[in-house]
Short mmCIF file of C-alpha atoms and ligand atoms in Angstrom, two decimals:
data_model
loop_
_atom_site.label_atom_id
_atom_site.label_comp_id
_atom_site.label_asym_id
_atom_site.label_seq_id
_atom_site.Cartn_x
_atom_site.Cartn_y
_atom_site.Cartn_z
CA UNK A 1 0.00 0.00 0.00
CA UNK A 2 3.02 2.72 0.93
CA UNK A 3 4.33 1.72 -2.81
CA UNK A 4 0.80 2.50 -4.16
CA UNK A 5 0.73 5.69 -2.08
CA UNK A 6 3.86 6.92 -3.03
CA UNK A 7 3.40 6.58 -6.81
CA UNK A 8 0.00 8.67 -6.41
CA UNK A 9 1.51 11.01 -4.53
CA UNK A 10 4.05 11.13 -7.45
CA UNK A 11 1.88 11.72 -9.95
CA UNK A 12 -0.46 14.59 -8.56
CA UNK A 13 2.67 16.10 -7.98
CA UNK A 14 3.92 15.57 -11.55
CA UNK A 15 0.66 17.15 -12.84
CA UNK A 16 0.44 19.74 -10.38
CA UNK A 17 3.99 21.22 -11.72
CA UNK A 18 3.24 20.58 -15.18
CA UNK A 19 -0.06 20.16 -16.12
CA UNK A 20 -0.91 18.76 -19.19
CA UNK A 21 -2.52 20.71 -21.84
CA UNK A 22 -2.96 23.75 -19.17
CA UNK A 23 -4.11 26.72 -22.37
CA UNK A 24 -6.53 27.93 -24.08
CA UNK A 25 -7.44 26.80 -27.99
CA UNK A 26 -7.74 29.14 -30.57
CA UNK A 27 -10.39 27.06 -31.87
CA UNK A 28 -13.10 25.99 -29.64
CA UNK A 29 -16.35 23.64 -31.01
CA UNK A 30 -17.11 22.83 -27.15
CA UNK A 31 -16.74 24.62 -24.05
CA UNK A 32 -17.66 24.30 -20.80
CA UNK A 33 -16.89 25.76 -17.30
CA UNK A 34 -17.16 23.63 -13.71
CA UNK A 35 -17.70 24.40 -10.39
CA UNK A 36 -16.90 22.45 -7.22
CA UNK A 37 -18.21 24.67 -4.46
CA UNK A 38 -17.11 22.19 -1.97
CA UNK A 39 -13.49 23.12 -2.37
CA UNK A 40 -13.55 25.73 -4.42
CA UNK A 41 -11.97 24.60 -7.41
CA UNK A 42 -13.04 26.17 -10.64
CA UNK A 43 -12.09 24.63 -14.26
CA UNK A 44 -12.74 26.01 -17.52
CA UNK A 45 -12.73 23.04 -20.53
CA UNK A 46 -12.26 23.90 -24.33
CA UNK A 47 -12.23 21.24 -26.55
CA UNK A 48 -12.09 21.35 -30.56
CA UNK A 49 -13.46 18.42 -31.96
CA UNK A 50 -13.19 17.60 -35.64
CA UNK A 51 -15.38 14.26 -37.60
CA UNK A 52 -15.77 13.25 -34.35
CA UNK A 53 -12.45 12.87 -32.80
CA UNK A 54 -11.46 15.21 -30.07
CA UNK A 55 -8.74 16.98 -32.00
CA UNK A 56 -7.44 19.24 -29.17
CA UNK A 57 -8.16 20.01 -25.54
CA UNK A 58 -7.09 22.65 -23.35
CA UNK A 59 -8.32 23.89 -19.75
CA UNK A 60 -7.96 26.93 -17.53
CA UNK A 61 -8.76 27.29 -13.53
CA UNK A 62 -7.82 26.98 -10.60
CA UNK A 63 -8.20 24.37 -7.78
CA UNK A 64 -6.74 22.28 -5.22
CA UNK A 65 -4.27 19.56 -6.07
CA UNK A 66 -6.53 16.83 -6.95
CA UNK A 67 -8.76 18.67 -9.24
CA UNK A 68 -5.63 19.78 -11.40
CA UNK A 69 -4.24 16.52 -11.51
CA UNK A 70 -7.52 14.90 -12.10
CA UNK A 71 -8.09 17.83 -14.73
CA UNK A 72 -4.57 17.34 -16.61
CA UNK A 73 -4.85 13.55 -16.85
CA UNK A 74 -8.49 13.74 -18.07
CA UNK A 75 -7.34 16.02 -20.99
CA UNK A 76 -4.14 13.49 -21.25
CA UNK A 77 -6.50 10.77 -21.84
CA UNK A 78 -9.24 12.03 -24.05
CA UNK A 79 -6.89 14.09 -26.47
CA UNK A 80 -7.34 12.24 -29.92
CA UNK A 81 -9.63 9.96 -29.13
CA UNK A 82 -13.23 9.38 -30.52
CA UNK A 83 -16.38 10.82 -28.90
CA UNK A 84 -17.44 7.16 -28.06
CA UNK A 85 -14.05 6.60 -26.62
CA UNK A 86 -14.34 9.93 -24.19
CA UNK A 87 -17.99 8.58 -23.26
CA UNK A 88 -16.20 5.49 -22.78
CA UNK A 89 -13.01 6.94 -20.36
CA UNK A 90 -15.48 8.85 -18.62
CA UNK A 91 -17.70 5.96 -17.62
CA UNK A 92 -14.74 3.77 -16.66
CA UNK A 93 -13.22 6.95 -14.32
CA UNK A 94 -16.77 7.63 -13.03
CA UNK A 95 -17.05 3.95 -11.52
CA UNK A 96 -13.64 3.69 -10.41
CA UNK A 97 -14.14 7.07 -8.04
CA UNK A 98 -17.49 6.03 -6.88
CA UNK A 99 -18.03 2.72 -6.63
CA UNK A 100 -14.62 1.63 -4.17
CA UNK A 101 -14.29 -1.88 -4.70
CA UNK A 102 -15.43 -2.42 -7.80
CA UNK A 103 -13.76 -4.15 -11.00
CA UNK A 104 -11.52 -1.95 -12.79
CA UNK A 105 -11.82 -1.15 -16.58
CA UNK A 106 -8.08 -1.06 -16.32
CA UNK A 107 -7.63 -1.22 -20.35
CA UNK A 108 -9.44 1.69 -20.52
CA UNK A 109 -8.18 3.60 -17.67
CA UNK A 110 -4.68 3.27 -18.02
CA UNK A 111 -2.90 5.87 -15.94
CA UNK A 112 -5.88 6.88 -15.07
CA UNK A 113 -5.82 4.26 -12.20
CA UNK A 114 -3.75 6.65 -10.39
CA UNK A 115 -6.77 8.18 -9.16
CA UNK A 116 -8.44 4.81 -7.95
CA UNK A 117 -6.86 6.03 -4.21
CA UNK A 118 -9.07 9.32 -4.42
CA UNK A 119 -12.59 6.99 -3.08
CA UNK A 120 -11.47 6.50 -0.12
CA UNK A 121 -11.70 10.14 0.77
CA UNK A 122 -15.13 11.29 -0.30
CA UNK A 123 -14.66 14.77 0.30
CA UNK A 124 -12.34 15.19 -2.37
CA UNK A 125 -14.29 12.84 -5.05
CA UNK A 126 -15.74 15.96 -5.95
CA UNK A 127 -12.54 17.37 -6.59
CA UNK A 128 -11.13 14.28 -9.10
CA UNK A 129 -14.89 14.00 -11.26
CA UNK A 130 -15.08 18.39 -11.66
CA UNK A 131 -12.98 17.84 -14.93
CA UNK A 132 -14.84 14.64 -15.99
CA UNK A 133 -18.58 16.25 -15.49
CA UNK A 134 -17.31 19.67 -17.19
CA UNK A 135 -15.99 17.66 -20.33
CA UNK A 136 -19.23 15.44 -20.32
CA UNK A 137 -21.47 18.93 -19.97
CA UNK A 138 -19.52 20.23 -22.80
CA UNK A 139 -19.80 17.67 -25.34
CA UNK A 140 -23.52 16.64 -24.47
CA UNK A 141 -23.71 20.74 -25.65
CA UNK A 142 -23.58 19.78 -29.03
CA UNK A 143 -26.70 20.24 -31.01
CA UNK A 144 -25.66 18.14 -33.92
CA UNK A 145 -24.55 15.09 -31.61
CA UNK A 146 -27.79 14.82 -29.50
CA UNK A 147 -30.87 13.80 -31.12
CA UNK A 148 -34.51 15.43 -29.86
CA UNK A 149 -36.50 13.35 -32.72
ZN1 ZN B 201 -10.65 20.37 -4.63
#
């Protein structure tokens, strides 16, 4: 458990210093902004996606170190891959934070699993699924994916 400790502690760190595609996009085709009262961590998602495929990501905000970790790898991990895929990775990170215990989707999670550590302190839950909800508001904002007929 103190290996499996360390390594998380490792990698918020990692993507606390550097987080991964921390900017803005020049062209945006979704964007969303997310709230976590709770904490007080505030995230701003742009994503351009092109035939489907989410060409480029980028996010803004600030937050504690959990949120910009969880924020960085979630932009990591849906960054050229298909719409299906993100609804996919999101699904997959969504059970692994809330449902402690369960069976891992660890194909699709990947480093993702990281994170797994984050459900055993449900104040901070929150904090890891504010990027996830903000890119899953953003995307379900597209008129031409979502079907009212
Ligand atoms: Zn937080």
């Amino acid at each position: 458990m103190a290996g499996l400790s360390d390594l998380y502690q490792e990698i918020l760190l990692e993507h606390n210093s550097k987080p991964h595609n921390f900017k803005t996009l020049e062209e945006v085709s979704h964007t969303s902004e997310g709230y976590n009262p709770l904490c007080g961590d505030q995230i701003s998602l742009f994503l351009k996606v092109v035939d489907g495929v989410i060409d480029d990501v980028g996010f803004q905000g600030t937050g504690c170190a959990i949120s910009r970790a969880s924020a960085s790898m979630m932009t990591q991990s849906i960054k050229g891959q298909t719409l299906e895929k993100a609804e996919e990775i999101f699904e997959a990170f969504h059970y692994m934070i809330t449902e402690p215990g369960g069976e891992l989707d660890l194909d699709t999670l990947g480093d993702l699993e990281t994170l797994s550590g984050v459900n055993e302190y449900p104040t901070r839950i929150k904090c890891a699924i504010l990027a996830w909800h903000t890119m899953k508001a953003a995307l379900s904002d597209d008129s031409t994916a979502v079907s009212t007929e």
